[in-house]
JSON list of C-alpha atoms in Angstrom, two decimals:
[
{"chain": "A", "resi": 19, "resn": "MET", "atom": "CA", "xyz": [0.00, 0.00, 0.00]},
{"chain": "A", "resi": 20, "resn": "LYS", "atom": "CA", "xyz": [2.84, 2.35, 0.92]},
{"chain": "A", "resi": 21, "resn": "ILE", "atom": "CA", "xyz": [4.54, 1.75, -2.45]},
{"chain": "A", "resi": 22, "resn": "PHE", "atom": "CA", "xyz": [1.26, 2.47, -4.25]},
{"chain": "A", "resi": 23, "resn": "VAL", "atom": "CA", "xyz": [0.79, 5.78, -2.41]},
{"chain": "A", "resi": 24, "resn": "ILE", "atom": "CA", "xyz": [4.38, 6.84, -3.14]},
{"chain": "A", "resi": 25, "resn": "THR", "atom": "CA", "xyz": [3.98, 5.95, -6.82]},
{"chain": "A", "resi": 26, "resn": "LEU", "atom": "CA", "xyz": [0.72, 7.89, -7.02]},
{"chain": "A", "resi": 27, "resn": "LEU", "atom": "CA", "xyz": [2.32, 10.96, -5.39]},
{"chain": "A", "resi": 28, "resn": "VAL", "atom": "CA", "xyz": [5.24, 10.80, -7.85]},
{"chain": "A", "resi": 29, "resn": "ILE", "atom": "CA", "xyz": [2.85, 10.64, -10.80]},
{"chain": "A", "resi": 30, "resn": "ILE", "atom": "CA", "xyz": [0.84, 13.58, -9.46]},
{"chain": "A", "resi": 31, "resn": "ALA", "atom": "CA", "xyz": [4.03, 15.59, -8.88]},
{"chain": "A", "resi": 32, "resn": "LEU", "atom": "CA", "xyz": [5.32, 14.86, -12.38]},
{"chain": "A", "resi": 33, "resn": "GLY", "atom": "CA", "xyz": [1.95, 15.76, -13.87]},
{"chain": "A", "resi": 34, "resn": "TYR", "atom": "CA", "xyz": [1.91, 19.04, -11.98]},
{"chain": "A", "resi": 35, "resn": "LEU", "atom": "CA", "xyz": [5.43, 19.90, -13.12]},
{"chain": "A", "resi": 36, "resn": "PHE", "atom": "CA", "xyz": [4.56, 19.05, -16.74]},
{"chain": "A", "resi": 37, "resn": "VAL", "atom": "CA", "xyz": [1.40, 21.19, -16.69]},
{"chain": "A", "resi": 38, "resn": "LYS", "atom": "CA", "xyz": [3.34, 24.04, -15.13]},
{"chain": "A", "resi": 39, "resn": "TRP", "atom": "CA", "xyz": [6.04, 23.72, -17.82]},
{"chain": "A", "resi": 40, "resn": "ALA", "atom": "CA", "xyz": [3.53, 23.46, -20.64]},
{"chain": "A", "resi": 41, "resn": "ASN", "atom": "CA", "xyz": [1.66, 26.55, -19.46]},
{"chain": "A", "resi": 42, "resn": "LYS", "atom": "CA", "xyz": [4.70, 28.78, -19.60]},
{"chain": "A", "resi": 43, "resn": "PRO", "atom": "CA", "xyz": [3.99, 31.55, -22.16]},
{"chain": "A", "resi": 44, "resn": "GLU", "atom": "CA", "xyz": [6.96, 30.61, -24.36]},
{"chain": "A", "resi": 45, "resn": "ASN", "atom": "CA", "xyz": [5.91, 26.93, -24.39]},
{"chain": "A", "resi": 46, "resn": "VAL", "atom": "CA", "xyz": [2.28, 27.76, -25.15]},
{"chain": "A", "resi": 47, "resn": "GLU", "atom": "CA", "xyz": [3.38, 29.99, -28.02]},
{"chain": "A", "resi": 48, "resn": "ALA", "atom": "CA", "xyz": [5.68, 27.27, -29.41]},
{"chain": "A", "resi": 49, "resn": "LEU", "atom": "CA", "xyz": [2.88, 24.71, -29.26]},
{"chain": "A", "resi": 50, "resn": "GLN", "atom": "CA", "xyz": [0.47, 27.08, -31.01]},
{"chain": "A", "resi": 51, "resn": "LYS", "atom": "CA", "xyz": [3.02, 27.73, -33.77]},
{"chain": "A", "resi": 52, "resn": "LYS", "atom": "CA", "xyz": [3.60, 24.00, -34.17]},
{"chain": "A", "resi": 53, "resn": "ARG", "atom": "CA", "xyz": [-0.11, 23.28, -34.49]},
{"chain": "A", "resi": 54, "resn": "ALA", "atom": "CA", "xyz": [-0.59, 26.15, -36.95]},
{"chain": "A", "resi": 55, "resn": "SER", "atom": "CA", "xyz": [2.32, 24.87, -39.04]},
{"chain": "A", "resi": 56, "resn": "GLU", "atom": "CA", "xyz": [0.89, 21.33, -39.04]},
{"chain": "A", "resi": 57, "resn": "ALA", "atom": "CA", "xyz": [-2.53, 22.66, -40.09]},
{"chain": "A", "resi": 58, "resn": "ILE", "atom": "CA", "xyz": [-0.99, 24.61, -42.98]},
{"chain": "A", "resi": 59, "resn": "GLN", "atom": "CA", "xyz": [1.05, 21.57, -44.04]},
{"chain": "A", "resi": 60, "resn": "LYS", "atom": "CA", "xyz": [-2.06, 19.39, -43.96]},
{"chain": "A", "resi": 61, "resn": "ILE", "atom": "CA", "xyz": [-3.89, 21.84, -46.24]},
{"chain": "A", "resi": 62, "resn": "GLU", "atom": "CA", "xyz": [-0.92, 21.92, -48.63]},
{"chain": "A", "resi": 63, "resn": "ASP", "atom": "CA", "xyz": [-0.73, 18.11, -48.69]},
{"chain": "A", "resi": 64, "resn": "GLU", "atom": "CA", "xyz": [-4.44, 17.86, -49.44]},
{"chain": "A", "resi": 65, "resn": "LYS", "atom": "CA", "xyz": [-4.07, 20.38, -52.28]},
{"chain": "A", "resi": 66, "resn": "LYS", "atom": "CA", "xyz": [-1.15, 18.42, -53.75]},
{"chain": "A", "resi": 67, "resn": "GLN", "atom": "CA", "xyz": [-3.08, 15.16, -53.48]},
{"chain": "A", "resi": 68, "resn": "ALA", "atom": "CA", "xyz": [-6.12, 16.69, -55.18]},
{"chain": "A", "resi": 69, "resn": "ALA", "atom": "CA", "xyz": [-3.94, 18.12, -57.97]},
{"chain": "A", "resi": 70, "resn": "LEU", "atom": "CA", "xyz": [-2.25, 14.74, -58.42]},
{"chain": "A", "resi": 71, "resn": "LEU", "atom": "CA", "xyz": [-5.60, 12.97, -58.74]},
{"chain": "A", "resi": 72, "resn": "ILE", "atom": "CA", "xyz": [-6.74, 15.50, -61.35]},
{"chain": "A", "resi": 73, "resn": "GLU", "atom": "CA", "xyz": [-3.46, 15.04, -63.25]},
{"chain": "A", "resi": 74, "resn": "GLN", "atom": "CA", "xyz": [-3.77, 11.26, -63.16]},
{"chain": "A", "resi": 75, "resn": "ALA", "atom": "CA", "xyz": [-7.40, 11.36, -64.32]},
{"chain": "A", "resi": 76, "resn": "ALA", "atom": "CA", "xyz": [-6.42, 13.59, -67.23]},
{"chain": "A", "resi": 77, "resn": "ALA", "atom": "CA", "xyz": [-3.50, 11.29, -68.07]},
{"chain": "A", "resi": 78, "resn": "ARG", "atom": "CA", "xyz": [-5.73, 8.22, -68.16]},
{"chain": "A", "resi": 79, "resn": "LYS", "atom": "CA", "xyz": [-8.22, 10.03, -70.37]},
{"chain": "A", "resi": 80, "resn": "GLU", "atom": "CA", "xyz": [-5.39, 10.92, -72.75]},
{"chain": "A", "resi": 81, "resn": "ILE", "atom": "CA", "xyz": [-4.30, 7.27, -72.77]},
{"chain": "A", "resi": 82, "resn": "GLU", "atom": "CA", "xyz": [-7.73, 6.18, -73.97]},
{"chain": "A", "resi": 83, "resn": "ARG", "atom": "CA", "xyz": [-7.46, 8.71, -76.80]},
{"chain": "A", "resi": 84, "resn": "LYS", "atom": "CA", "xyz": [-3.99, 7.44, -77.76]},
{"chain": "A", "resi": 85, "resn": "LYS", "atom": "CA", "xyz": [-5.15, 3.82, -77.72]},
{"chain": "A", "resi": 86, "resn": "GLY", "atom": "CA", "xyz": [-7.61, 4.64, -80.45]},
{"chain": "A", "resi": 87, "resn": "LEU", "atom": "CA", "xyz": [-4.73, 5.81, -82.66]},
{"chain": "A", "resi": 88, "resn": "LEU", "atom": "CA", "xyz": [-2.41, 2.85, -82.14]},
{"chain": "A", "resi": 89, "resn": "LYS", "atom": "CA", "xyz": [-1.10, 0.89, -85.11]},
{"chain": "A", "resi": 90, "resn": "LEU", "atom": "CA", "xyz": [0.37, -2.61, -85.14]},
{"chain": "A", "resi": 91, "resn": "VAL", "atom": "CA", "xyz": [4.08, -2.16, -85.93]},
{"chain": "A", "resi": 92, "resn": "ILE", "atom": "CA", "xyz": [5.51, -5.54, -84.89]},
{"chain": "A", "resi": 93, "resn": "ASP", "atom": "CA", "xyz": [3.68, -8.81, -85.57]},
{"chain": "A", "resi": 94, "resn": "GLU", "atom": "CA", "xyz": [6.10, -11.67, -84.92]},
{"chain": "A", "resi": 95, "resn": "ASN", "atom": "CA", "xyz": [4.40, -15.02, -85.49]},
{"chain": "A", "resi": 96, "resn": "PHE", "atom": "CA", "xyz": [7.47, -17.09, -86.50]},
{"chain": "A", "resi": 97, "resn": "ALA", "atom": "CA", "xyz": [5.74, -18.24, -89.70]},
{"chain": "A", "resi": 98, "resn": "SER", "atom": "CA", "xyz": [9.08, -18.68, -91.48]},
{"chain": "A", "resi": 99, "resn": "ASN", "atom": "CA", "xyz": [10.62, -20.59, -88.56]},
{"chain": "A", "resi": 100, "resn": "ARG", "atom": "CA", "xyz": [12.82, -17.65, -87.58]},
{"chain": "A", "resi": 101, "resn": "PHE", "atom": "CA", "xyz": [12.71, -14.16, -86.10]},
{"chain": "A", "resi": 102, "resn": "GLU", "atom": "CA", "xyz": [11.44, -11.78, -88.79]},
{"chain": "A", "resi": 103, "resn": "LYS", "atom": "CA", "xyz": [10.55, -8.61, -86.86]},
{"chain": "A", "resi": 104, "resn": "LEU", "atom": "CA", "xyz": [12.94, -9.08, -83.94]},
{"chain": "A", "resi": 105, "resn": "ALA", "atom": "CA", "xyz": [16.71, -9.52, -83.70]},
{"chain": "A", "resi": 106, "resn": "PHE", "atom": "CA", "xyz": [18.93, -11.75, -81.57]},
{"chain": "A", "resi": 107, "resn": "ASN", "atom": "CA", "xyz": [22.70, -11.39, -81.35]},
{"chain": "A", "resi": 108, "resn": "ASP", "atom": "CA", "xyz": [23.61, -15.07, -80.98]},
{"chain": "A", "resi": 109, "resn": "GLY", "atom": "CA", "xyz": [21.63, -17.66, -82.90]},
{"chain": "A", "resi": 110, "resn": "ASN", "atom": "CA", "xyz": [23.52, -20.70, -81.57]},
{"chain": "A", "resi": 111, "resn": "ILE", "atom": "CA", "xyz": [21.42, -21.43, -78.49]},
{"chain": "A", "resi": 112, "resn": "SER", "atom": "CA", "xyz": [20.56, -25.09, -77.94]},
{"chain": "A", "resi": 113, "resn": "TYR", "atom": "CA", "xyz": [17.34, -24.18, -76.13]},
{"chain": "A", "resi": 114, "resn": "PHE", "atom": "CA", "xyz": [16.01, -22.24, -79.15]},
{"chain": "A", "resi": 115, "resn": "LYS", "atom": "CA", "xyz": [13.76, -24.07, -81.61]},
{"chain": "A", "resi": 116, "resn": "PHE", "atom": "CA", "xyz": [11.11, -23.10, -84.16]},
{"chain": "A", "resi": 117, "resn": "GLY", "atom": "CA", "xyz": [8.12, -25.10, -85.25]},
{"chain": "A", "resi": 118, "resn": "LYS", "atom": "CA", "xyz": [4.40, -24.92, -86.02]},
{"chain": "A", "resi": 119, "resn": "ASN", "atom": "CA", "xyz": [4.42, -21.11, -86.17]},
{"chain": "A", "resi": 120, "resn": "GLU", "atom": "CA", "xyz": [5.91, -20.73, -82.72]},
{"chain": "A", "resi": 121, "resn": "PHE", "atom": "CA", "xyz": [9.22, -20.06, -81.02]},
{"chain": "A", "resi": 122, "resn": "GLU", "atom": "CA", "xyz": [10.19, -22.74, -78.51]},
{"chain": "A", "resi": 123, "resn": "PHE", "atom": "CA", "xyz": [12.57, -22.54, -75.57]},
{"chain": "A", "resi": 124, "resn": "SER", "atom": "CA", "xyz": [13.02, -26.01, -74.11]},
{"chain": "A", "resi": 125, "resn": "GLY", "atom": "CA", "xyz": [15.56, -28.44, -72.71]},
{"chain": "A", "resi": 126, "resn": "LEU", "atom": "CA", "xyz": [17.05, -29.73, -69.47]},
{"chain": "A", "resi": 127, "resn": "LEU", "atom": "CA", "xyz": [18.64, -27.94, -66.51]},
{"chain": "A", "resi": 128, "resn": "THR", "atom": "CA", "xyz": [21.39, -29.85, -64.73]},
{"chain": "A", "resi": 129, "resn": "LYS", "atom": "CA", "xyz": [22.61, -29.28, -61.19]},
{"chain": "A", "resi": 130, "resn": "GLY", "atom": "CA", "xyz": [25.04, -26.37, -60.92]},
{"chain": "A", "resi": 131, "resn": "GLN", "atom": "CA", "xyz": [24.20, -24.92, -64.33]},
{"chain": "A", "resi": 132, "resn": "ASN", "atom": "CA", "xyz": [24.36, -21.11, -64.49]},
{"chain": "A", "resi": 133, "resn": "ALA", "atom": "CA", "xyz": [21.20, -19.05, -64.81]},
{"chain": "A", "resi": 134, "resn": "GLN", "atom": "CA", "xyz": [20.73, -17.31, -68.16]},
{"chain": "A", "resi": 135, "resn": "ASN", "atom": "CA", "xyz": [18.46, -14.65, -69.67]},
{"chain": "A", "resi": 136, "resn": "TYR", "atom": "CA", "xyz": [18.06, -13.86, -73.38]},
{"chain": "A", "resi": 137, "resn": "PHE", "atom": "CA", "xyz": [16.81, -10.61, -74.95]},
{"chain": "A", "resi": 138, "resn": "ILE", "atom": "CA", "xyz": [15.23, -10.79, -78.42]},
{"chain": "A", "resi": 139, "resn": "SER", "atom": "CA", "xyz": [14.95, -7.16, -79.41]},
{"chain": "A", "resi": 140, "resn": "SER", "atom": "CA", "xyz": [13.15, -4.71, -81.67]},
{"chain": "A", "resi": 141, "resn": "SER", "atom": "CA", "xyz": [15.26, -2.72, -84.12]},
{"chain": "A", "resi": 142, "resn": "GLY", "atom": "CA", "xyz": [13.61, 0.61, -83.25]},
{"chain": "A", "resi": 143, "resn": "ASP", "atom": "CA", "xyz": [13.08, 2.47, -79.98]},
{"chain": "A", "resi": 144, "resn": "PHE", "atom": "CA", "xyz": [9.69, 2.84, -78.31]},
{"chain": "A", "resi": 145, "resn": "GLY", "atom": "CA", "xyz": [8.31, 5.41, -75.89]},
{"chain": "A", "resi": 146, "resn": "ASP", "atom": "CA", "xyz": [4.56, 4.87, -75.61]},
{"chain": "A", "resi": 147, "resn": "PHE", "atom": "CA", "xyz": [3.51, 1.37, -76.67]},
{"chain": "A", "resi": 148, "resn": "VAL", "atom": "CA", "xyz": [1.31, -1.67, -76.07]},
{"chain": "A", "resi": 149, "resn": "ALA", "atom": "CA", "xyz": [2.95, -5.10, -76.33]},
{"chain": "A", "resi": 150, "resn": "GLU", "atom": "CA", "xyz": [1.59, -8.59, -75.81]},
{"chain": "A", "resi": 151, "resn": "THR", "atom": "CA", "xyz": [2.78, -12.15, -76.12]},
{"chain": "A", "resi": 152, "resn": "GLN", "atom": "CA", "xyz": [1.04, -15.53, -75.92]},
{"chain": "A", "resi": 153, "resn": "ILE", "atom": "CA", "xyz": [3.02, -17.94, -73.74]},
{"chain": "A", "resi": 154, "resn": "ALA", "atom": "CA", "xyz": [2.67, -21.64, -73.00]},
{"chain": "A", "resi": 155, "resn": "ILE", "atom": "CA", "xyz": [5.03, -22.45, -70.14]},
{"chain": "A", "resi": 156, "resn": "TRP", "atom": "CA", "xyz": [5.92, -25.55, -68.11]},
{"chain": "A", "resi": 157, "resn": "GLY", "atom": "CA", "xyz": [8.64, -25.75, -65.48]},
{"chain": "A", "resi": 158, "resn": "THR", "atom": "CA", "xyz": [8.85, -23.46, -62.47]},
{"chain": "A", "resi": 159, "resn": "ASP", "atom": "CA", "xyz": [12.54, -22.70, -63.13]},
{"chain": "A", "resi": 160, "resn": "CYS", "atom": "CA", "xyz": [11.97, -21.03, -66.50]},
{"chain": "A", "resi": 161, "resn": "HIS", "atom": "CA", "xyz": [10.33, -17.72, -67.36]},
{"chain": "A", "resi": 162, "resn": "ALA", "atom": "CA", "xyz": [9.25, -15.59, -70.30]},
{"chain": "A", "resi": 163, "resn": "GLY", "atom": "CA", "xyz": [7.95, -12.09, -70.79]},
{"chain": "A", "resi": 164, "resn": "ILE", "atom": "CA", "xyz": [8.38, -8.65, -72.30]},
{"chain": "A", "resi": 165, "resn": "PHE", "atom": "CA", "xyz": [11.15, -6.11, -71.76]},
{"chain": "A", "resi": 166, "resn": "TRP", "atom": "CA", "xyz": [11.19, -2.42, -72.70]},
{"chain": "A", "resi": 167, "resn": "ASP", "atom": "CA", "xyz": [13.38, 0.68, -72.37]},
{"chain": "A", "resi": 168, "resn": "GLY", "atom": "CA", "xyz": [16.28, -1.58, -73.37]},
{"chain": "A", "resi": 169, "resn": "GLN", "atom": "CA", "xyz": [19.59, 0.25, -73.82]},
{"chain": "A", "resi": 170, "resn": "PRO", "atom": "CA", "xyz": [21.92, -1.57, -76.27]},
{"chain": "A", "resi": 171, "resn": "ASN", "atom": "CA", "xyz": [25.24, -2.83, -74.93]},
{"chain": "A", "resi": 172, "resn": "GLY", "atom": "CA", "xyz": [26.99, -4.24, -77.99]},
{"chain": "A", "resi": 173, "resn": "THR", "atom": "CA", "xyz": [26.62, -8.02, -78.19]},
{"chain": "A", "resi": 174, "resn": "LYS", "atom": "CA", "xyz": [25.86, -8.24, -74.46]},
{"chain": "A", "resi": 175, "resn": "ASN", "atom": "CA", "xyz": [22.50, -8.01, -72.71]},
{"chain": "A", "resi": 176, "resn": "PRO", "atom": "CA", "xyz": [21.06, -4.47, -72.44]},
{"chain": "A", "resi": 177, "resn": "SER", "atom": "CA", "xyz": [22.82, -2.25, -69.93]},
{"chain": "A", "resi": 178, "resn": "ARG", "atom": "CA", "xyz": [19.45, -1.02, -68.65]},
{"chain": "A", "resi": 179, "resn": "TYR", "atom": "CA", "xyz": [15.90, -2.21, -69.14]},
{"chain": "A", "resi": 180, "resn": "GLN", "atom": "CA", "xyz": [12.55, -2.80, -67.48]},
{"chain": "A", "resi": 181, "resn": "VAL", "atom": "CA", "xyz": [10.72, -6.09, -67.70]},
{"chain": "A", "resi": 182, "resn": "ALA", "atom": "CA", "xyz": [7.58, -8.08, -66.88]},
{"chain": "A", "resi": 183, "resn": "TYR", "atom": "CA", "xyz": [7.98, -11.86, -66.98]},
{"chain": "A", "resi": 184, "resn": "SER", "atom": "CA", "xyz": [6.24, -14.91, -65.59]},
{"chain": "A", "resi": 185, "resn": "SER", "atom": "CA", "xyz": [6.68, -18.49, -64.52]},
{"chain": "A", "resi": 186, "resn": "PRO", "atom": "CA", "xyz": [3.70, -20.88, -64.40]},
{"chain": "A", "resi": 187, "resn": "ASN", "atom": "CA", "xyz": [2.58, -19.44, -61.06]},
{"chain": "A", "resi": 188, "resn": "ARG", "atom": "CA", "xyz": [4.03, -15.94, -60.62]},
{"chain": "A", "resi": 189, "resn": "LEU", "atom": "CA", "xyz": [4.34, -12.64, -62.48]},
{"chain": "A", "resi": 190, "resn": "TYR", "atom": "CA", "xyz": [7.45, -10.56, -61.83]},
{"chain": "A", "resi": 191, "resn": "VAL", "atom": "CA", "xyz": [7.70, -6.85, -62.60]},
{"chain": "A", "resi": 192, "resn": "GLU", "atom": "CA", "xyz": [10.98, -4.94, -62.53]},
{"chain": "A", "resi": 193, "resn": "ALA", "atom": "CA", "xyz": [10.17, -1.28, -63.18]},
{"chain": "A", "resi": 194, "resn": "GLY", "atom": "CA", "xyz": [12.08, 0.86, -60.73]},
{"chain": "A", "resi": 195, "resn": "GLU", "atom": "CA", "xyz": [11.31, -1.62, -57.95]},
{"chain": "A", "resi": 196, "resn": "GLU", "atom": "CA", "xyz": [10.85, -5.39, -58.05]},
{"chain": "A", "resi": 197, "resn": "GLU", "atom": "CA", "xyz": [7.38, -6.77, -57.37]},
{"chain": "A", "resi": 198, "resn": "SER", "atom": "CA", "xyz": [5.72, -10.14, -57.86]},
{"chain": "A", "resi": 199, "resn": "TYR", "atom": "CA", "xyz": [2.16, -11.46, -57.99]},
{"chain": "A", "resi": 200, "resn": "ASN", "atom": "CA", "xyz": [0.54, -14.89, -57.65]},
{"chain": "A", "resi": 201, "resn": "LEU", "atom": "CA", "xyz": [-0.93, -16.34, -60.81]},
{"chain": "A", "resi": 202, "resn": "GLY", "atom": "CA", "xyz": [-1.98, -19.91, -60.14]},
{"chain": "A", "resi": 203, "resn": "GLY", "atom": "CA", "xyz": [-1.48, -19.90, -56.38]},
{"chain": "A", "resi": 204, "resn": "LEU", "atom": "CA", "xyz": [0.89, -22.02, -54.31]},
{"chain": "A", "resi": 205, "resn": "ILE", "atom": "CA", "xyz": [0.01, -25.31, -56.01]},
{"chain": "A", "resi": 206, "resn": "ALA", "atom": "CA", "xyz": [-2.03, -24.58, -59.15]},
{"chain": "A", "resi": 207, "resn": "SER", "atom": "CA", "xyz": [-0.35, -23.29, -62.31]},
{"chain": "A", "resi": 208, "resn": "GLU", "atom": "CA", "xyz": [-1.41, -20.94, -65.08]},
{"chain": "A", "resi": 209, "resn": "ASN", "atom": "CA", "xyz": [0.41, -22.56, -67.99]},
{"chain": "A", "resi": 210, "resn": "ILE", "atom": "CA", "xyz": [-1.26, -20.67, -70.85]},
{"chain": "A", "resi": 211, "resn": "GLN", "atom": "CA", "xyz": [-0.79, -16.91, -70.49]},
{"chain": "A", "resi": 212, "resn": "LEU", "atom": "CA", "xyz": [-1.52, -13.82, -72.54]},
{"chain": "A", "resi": 213, "resn": "LEU", "atom": "CA", "xyz": [0.90, -11.26, -71.09]},
{"chain": "A", "resi": 214, "resn": "ARG", "atom": "CA", "xyz": [0.18, -7.63, -71.99]},
{"chain": "A", "resi": 215, "resn": "VAL", "atom": "CA", "xyz": [2.21, -4.51, -71.17]},
{"chain": "A", "resi": 216, "resn": "GLU", "atom": "CA", "xyz": [0.86, -0.99, -71.74]},
{"chain": "A", "resi": 217, "resn": "ARG", "atom": "CA", "xyz": [3.18, 1.97, -71.16]},
{"chain": "A", "resi": 218, "resn": "PHE", "atom": "CA", "xyz": [2.05, 5.54, -71.81]},
{"chain": "A", "resi": 219, "resn": "GLY", "atom": "CA", "xyz": [4.27, 8.20, -70.31]},
{"chain": "A", "resi": 220, "resn": "LYS", "atom": "CA", "xyz": [4.64, 7.39, -66.63]},
{"chain": "A", "resi": 221, "resn": "ILE", "atom": "CA", "xyz": [1.65, 5.04, -66.50]},
{"chain": "A", "resi": 222, "resn": "LEU", "atom": "CA", "xyz": [2.43, 1.33, -66.66]},
{"chain": "A", "resi": 223, "resn": "THR", "atom": "CA", "xyz": [-0.29, -1.33, -66.80]},
{"chain": "A", "resi": 224, "resn": "ILE", "atom": "CA", "xyz": [0.43, -5.07, -66.91]},
{"chain": "A", "resi": 225, "resn": "SER", "atom": "CA", "xyz": [-2.11, -7.88, -67.22]},
{"chain": "A", "resi": 226, "resn": "VAL", "atom": "CA", "xyz": [-2.14, -11.66, -67.53]},
{"chain": "A", "resi": 227, "resn": "ASN", "atom": "CA", "xyz": [-5.11, -13.26, -69.30]},
{"chain": "A", "resi": 228, "resn": "GLY", "atom": "CA", "xyz": [-7.05, -10.01, -68.99]},
{"chain": "A", "resi": 229, "resn": "ARG", "atom": "CA", "xyz": [-6.46, -9.68, -65.23]},
{"chain": "A", "resi": 230, "resn": "VAL", "atom": "CA", "xyz": [-4.69, -6.42, -64.39]},
{"chain": "A", "resi": 231, "resn": "LEU", "atom": "CA", "xyz": [-2.01, -7.08, -61.78]},
{"chain": "A", "resi": 232, "resn": "PHE", "atom": "CA", "xyz": [0.11, -3.93, -62.05]},
{"chain": "A", "resi": 233, "resn": "ASP", "atom": "CA", "xyz": [-1.27, -0.43, -62.71]},
{"chain": "A", "resi": 234, "resn": "GLU", "atom": "CA", "xyz": [0.93, 2.36, -61.39]},
{"chain": "A", "resi": 235, "resn": "PHE", "atom": "CA", "xyz": [2.41, 5.79, -62.04]},
{"chain": "A", "resi": 236, "resn": "LEU", "atom": "CA", "xyz": [6.18, 5.56, -62.32]},
{"chain": "A", "resi": 237, "resn": "GLU", "atom": "CA", "xyz": [8.67, 8.28, -61.44]},
{"chain": "A", "resi": 238, "resn": "THR", "atom": "CA", "xyz": [10.02, 8.61, -64.98]},
{"chain": "A", "resi": 239, "resn": "ALA", "atom": "CA", "xyz": [9.09, 7.81, -68.56]},
{"chain": "A", "resi": 240, "resn": "GLY", "atom": "CA", "xyz": [11.76, 6.18, -70.71]},
{"chain": "A", "resi": 241, "resn": "LYS", "atom": "CA", "xyz": [12.44, 5.09, -74.27]},
{"chain": "A", "resi": 242, "resn": "GLY", "atom": "CA", "xyz": [14.33, 2.16, -75.74]},
{"chain": "A", "resi": 243, "resn": "LYS", "atom": "CA", "xyz": [14.16, -1.28, -77.32]},
{"chain": "A", "resi": 244, "resn": "VAL", "atom": "CA", "xyz": [11.16, -3.57, -76.78]},
{"chain": "A", "resi": 245, "resn": "GLY", "atom": "CA", "xyz": [11.21, -7.34, -77.11]},
{"chain": "A", "resi": 246, "resn": "LEU", "atom": "CA", "xyz": [10.95, -10.84, -75.72]},
{"chain": "A", "resi": 247, "resn": "PHE", "atom": "CA", "xyz": [12.68, -11.75, -72.46]},
{"chain": "A", "resi": 248, "resn": "ILE", "atom": "CA", "xyz": [13.20, -15.47, -71.87]},
{"chain": "A", "resi": 249, "resn": "GLY", "atom": "CA", "xyz": [15.43, -17.58, -69.64]},
{"chain": "A", "resi": 250, "resn": "HIS", "atom": "CA", "xyz": [15.91, -19.95, -66.72]},
{"chain": "A", "resi": 251, "resn": "ARG", "atom": "CA", "xyz": [17.13, -19.93, -63.11]},
{"chain": "A", "resi": 252, "resn": "GLY", "atom": "CA", "xyz": [19.89, -22.45, -63.70]},
{"chain": "A", "resi": 253, "resn": "GLY", "atom": "CA", "xyz": [20.49, -25.82, -62.08]},
{"chain": "A", "resi": 254, "resn": "ILE", "atom": "CA", "xyz": [19.34, -25.01, -58.57]},
{"chain": "A", "resi": 255, "resn": "ARG", "atom": "CA", "xyz": [17.91, -28.48, -57.88]},
{"chain": "A", "resi": 256, "resn": "ASP", "atom": "CA", "xyz": [19.59, -31.82, -57.14]},
{"chain": "A", "resi": 257, "resn": "ASN", "atom": "CA", "xyz": [17.80, -33.54, -60.00]},
{"chain": "A", "resi": 258, "resn": "THR", "atom": "CA", "xyz": [17.74, -32.66, -63.70]},
{"chain": "A", "resi": 259, "resn": "GLU", "atom": "CA", "xyz": [14.84, -30.33, -64.43]},
{"chain": "A", "resi": 260, "resn": "SER", "atom": "CA", "xyz": [12.85, -30.17, -67.68]},
{"chain": "A", "resi": 261, "resn": "ILE", "atom": "CA", "xyz": [11.69, -26.76, -68.94]},
{"chain": "A", "resi": 262, "resn": "SER", "atom": "CA", "xyz": [9.45, -25.92, -71.88]},
{"chain": "A", "resi": 263, "resn": "ILE", "atom": "CA", "xyz": [8.20, -22.59, -73.23]},
{"chain": "A", "resi": 264, "resn": "ALA", "atom": "CA", "xyz": [6.35, -21.92, -76.47]},
{"chain": "A", "resi": 265, "resn": "ILE", "atom": "CA", "xyz": [5.83, -18.34, -77.67]},
{"chain": "A", "resi": 266, "resn": "LYS", "atom": "CA", "xyz": [2.85, -18.22, -80.04]},
{"chain": "A", "resi": 267, "resn": "HIS", "atom": "CA", "xyz": [3.21, -14.57, -81.03]},
{"chain": "A", "resi": 268, "resn": "PHE", "atom": "CA", "xyz": [4.68, -11.21, -80.05]},
{"chain": "A", "resi": 269, "resn": "LYS", "atom": "CA", "xyz": [2.93, -8.00, -81.05]},
{"chain": "A", "resi": 270, "resn": "VAL", "atom": "CA", "xyz": [3.64, -4.31, -80.48]},
{"chain": "A", "resi": 271, "resn": "TRP", "atom": "CA", "xyz": [1.35, -1.36, -81.16]},
{"chain": "A", "resi": 272, "resn": "GLN", "atom": "CA", "xyz": [2.57, 2.21, -81.32]}
]
């Protein structure tokens, strides 16, 4: 009981001292200035947010107008069993095959094998564009997708680029930051995918089979090569792993 009373008296004393300190004219004035500054900042933040929403609404309206003017400029369907509208620096890749109007990427991954990505690129540069590819994919250690803003680096992979690519159960987006999204869940797979990338200015929208998974305003708008991104994670498993990807088409509108 004695300890309780002492504790209570200490709390009361500290409370009294705090109130006395807070009620000093200079402290009251400082608190009032702080609250006034916070109120002004809140108003400014709300104005900025409202202006941003108006800007974004106008940007999306402009996108709809631009979509109506788009023209198909790349239609790669591999009809001649080769790349016709796209270019690849090294044609001697054992995983690469053509057949039945499709581009195939298939083979085996052995333990300890290095991971590898391949960039099959447009000849021209793109700013605003819509690109899509039809993918049939089996094997969780392989992936395929679309890259853009590619900056050439001689015969090597692009020095800079952004990309959206998928495995049978996840979509990965690398556009400033890296993000990923479930497709088929932890067990189920989504083996047949229509991957679509729409980039207009700073607005990037990415969908798989009509389901929009990424729709954001980016910090910057770029320009560069567009193309197919395809590869594997290497031999990360103890057993030999089979991978198989078939690209049915790759199209770009500008």
